[in-house]
Each structure stands twice: as structure tokens, then as C-alpha cells.
Amino acid sequence: MPTSTPSGLIEQIQALKRTQNAVILAHNYQPGPIQDLADYVGDSLAMARWAQASAAQRLVVAGVYFMAETAAILCPDKEVLIPDPEAGCSLAESITPAQLTAWKSQHPDAVVVSYVNTSAEIKALSDYCCTSANAVAVAQSIPAEREILFLPDFFLGSHVARMSGRTNIRVWLGECHVHAAIDPDALTAQVARYPDAEVLIHPECGCTTRSLALPAAGIATRVLSTDGMIAHTRASSANTFIIATEIGLLHRLRRQNPDKHFIAAQQEARCPFMNMISLEKIHETLLSGRHRVTVPRPIRERALLPLQRMVNAAPS
Ligand code: 13P
Ligand code: SF4
């Protein structure tokens, strides 16, 4: 069937979804046309919750591979498809199961808290999972005397240690290459250009440390997950916001707040993995049923408890 015009393609995707009892779950960093088409758009925590709550039998995850694996672990009876299985994540790649096993053996009494941006094998070796939306709450729920191994994101782990006040958190030295590359000087330059703007920073950002000095200079600054930014910008009386995260989020922010202004801290902050998903690939995966994501049973069963703890933890 010809799929040349985007509107024709979108109509065909909608028709396939209806006949297949399928839904599309999209992450906040997805390209605008995919966000507009999706049944749900949200952060990693919302996507996991929607996957579990959905009555649909087929879930198309418009996001990266670990998000589809998360849905497959939480919903083993549903068919989870990813339009491009090569859509990985540099942060998830920054720790291997062998490295985590060795780290755990050095700290046998520690509690392992893994960010959701990890492979299923890493989740299976963990006690808790979290997202950027509830990482602080998860850390605070662990008895104060227990040491925590937090992985794999160094900047998020440092934020959790700061916000929870815990001194017994060891943090893995991993990073997301997109967020780590948001240049503190670029952020400072945007703050100088828009002195009345509120500054919203994702905790994976390398510029988070520099931003700690902004409130003392009278700049309203918050460290938030992507859905945290959505909620905050809707409620805030401010008119202009500087956004330090992947630029796909700006689409949703602008759509939900047409009268407000959103400035990227750095326009080049674009995740190549998120942008591997396209309308054409969504159409093709619905047509063919290809790229089903499954997790081997022993790994799935071990990863379920830490992931369910993440789903149950309220945003911090
Ligand atoms: P959220 O936790 O806000 O979804 O963003 C994390 C991220 O980088 C997803 O890849
Ligand atoms: Fe992974 Fe970073 Fe892309 Fe998020 S933005 S999917 S953490 S590489």
C-alpha cells in the first residue's frame, strides 16, 4: 500500500491500531509527529505505568530499547513491539552485568538502586529501580544505615545524594552522552540572555553542578524529570523557561503552553537513539509484527520486583 504522504501514513497507522487493539506509548523525547500520533506521551515512569494499566494487547514503544524491555517485564502477557531494535541508550551501555556483579561483591551488604536506563540483566541484579522522577523518594525509602550502590548515572546519583542528605551512597561513573554534553557555559549564556527565565534542568545533565549557584544569583532554578518539567511549566506563573534536557521535550512543552516561551539550554542536545524511531518504522512494525521485545524468563522474574518497586514509588 503506498504510504507517501504523512497524513496517509498516519491514517494507516490509526487504522492498524484499531484493528489490532494496539496502542503507541511515546517518550517525551520523541520527534513531534510521533508525539502527536501517540496514545500516551510521557516520561519513563509514566510509560511503565501506562504499559501496565493499558487494556491493549499490543504495545508499540516509541522510545529506546530499555523502555520496551521494561514494558515486556511488567506485562509478559502483552506483545511489546519496538519500531527499531537498534535504538539503544549510551547510559544503559555504561555498566555491564559483570561490572555490577564485581561492584556488588566489594559491597556485599549494600542495596543496589538502578536507574531505569539499564538493561534487563542489570535490573535483575538490582534491589530497586527508579526513574529521574522518583529516584530521591526511592533512596529515602531505604533504611538510613544501609549503604546504597546507585547506578549507572553519575550526575543523577550525585543529585540523589545531595537531595536525600545521605552520605552512604556510592555512585557509578556512567553518563548519558546527550545530557553530559550540555555545556555549563551554554547554560550560563542563555541565563544572561534571558535573565527573567526560570531554569529547568534534567538531573542527568553535566551542567547540574554549575546550576547550583544560580538561585544565589536570584535565578529560579529546578532540577526535574521531563514530566516534572511538564507539570511545573503548566503551574508556574513564569512566562519564559530555559530547558536543559533533550530538545524533543520542547514540542510537548510548547503544545501544552502556547502562550509561554521555551528556550533550549543547548539546541544540539538531540538523542540519536530516540530519533531512530519514525512514522514509517511504526507503520512497518504494526504491519509486520516484527521487532517483538521479550526478556528470558529467569531474568524477567528477577527484574520484576525492583521494577514494581519503581512503578509503585511516588514521584519525589
Ligand atoms: P525521564 O526519566 O524524564 O523519562 O528521562 C530520562 C531519559 O533520559 C530517558 O532516556
Ligand atoms: Fe539514553 Fe541519553 Fe538518549 Fe535518554 S537521552 S535515551 S539517557 S542516550
PDB file of C-alpha atoms in Angstrom, residues 100 104 107-114 122-130 138 142 146-149 151 302-310:
ATOM      1  CA  LEU A 100      27.846  -4.775  38.567  1.00  0.00           C
ATOM      2  CA  LYS A 104      28.338  -5.850  44.493  1.00  0.00           C
ATOM      3  CA  HIS A 107      29.978  -4.154  48.981  1.00  0.00           C
ATOM      4  CA  PRO A 108      28.011  -7.284  49.876  1.00  0.00           C
ATOM      5  CA  ASP A 109      25.707  -5.517  52.364  1.00  0.00           C
ATOM      6  CA  ALA A 110      24.766  -2.631  50.078  1.00  0.00           C
ATOM      7  CA  VAL A 111      21.365  -2.089  48.489  1.00  0.00           C
ATOM      8  CA  VAL A 112      21.536  -1.754  44.680  1.00  0.00           C
ATOM      9  CA  VAL A 113      19.432   1.026  43.134  1.00  0.00           C
ATOM     10  CA  SER A 114      19.404   1.072  39.340  1.00  0.00           C
ATOM     11  CA  ILE A 122      21.211  -5.131  35.263  1.00  0.00           C
ATOM     12  CA  LYS A 123      17.687  -4.762  36.641  1.00  0.00           C
ATOM     13  CA  ALA A 124      17.707  -8.465  37.540  1.00  0.00           C
ATOM     14  CA  LEU A 125      20.843  -7.854  39.645  1.00  0.00           C
ATOM     15  CA  SER A 126      19.243  -4.876  41.453  1.00  0.00           C
ATOM     16  CA  ASP A 127      17.109  -4.423  44.556  1.00  0.00           C
ATOM     17  CA  TYR A 128      15.282  -1.304  43.398  1.00  0.00           C
ATOM     18  CA  CYS A 129      14.814   0.526  40.122  1.00  0.00           C
ATOM     19  CA  CYS A 130      13.914   4.199  39.869  1.00  0.00           C
ATOM     20  CA  VAL A 138      13.339   5.556  46.358  1.00  0.00           C
ATOM     21  CA  ILE A 142      15.803   2.627  52.116  1.00  0.00           C
ATOM     22  CA  ARG A 146      22.129   0.711  54.606  1.00  0.00           C
ATOM     23  CA  GLU A 147      24.798   1.619  52.083  1.00  0.00           C
ATOM     24  CA  ILE A 148      23.452   2.244  48.553  1.00  0.00           C
ATOM     25  CA  LEU A 149      25.121   1.452  45.237  1.00  0.00           C
ATOM     26  CA  LEU A 151      23.975   3.249  39.021  1.00  0.00           C
ATOM     27  CA  ARG A 302      14.279 -11.386  38.969  1.00  0.00           C
ATOM     28  CA  ALA A 303      13.814  -7.940  37.413  1.00  0.00           C
ATOM     29  CA  LEU A 304      10.105  -7.748  38.231  1.00  0.00           C
ATOM     30  CA  LEU A 305      10.345  -6.871  41.945  1.00  0.00           C
ATOM     31  CA  PRO A 306      12.830  -3.961  41.542  1.00  0.00           C
ATOM     32  CA  LEU A 307      10.755  -2.636  38.636  1.00  0.00           C
ATOM     33  CA  GLN A 308       7.476  -2.968  40.500  1.00  0.00           C
ATOM     34  CA  ARG A 309       9.040  -1.008  43.379  1.00  0.00           C
ATOM     35  CA  MET A 310       9.836   1.733  40.856  1.00  0.00           C
TER      36      MET A 310
END
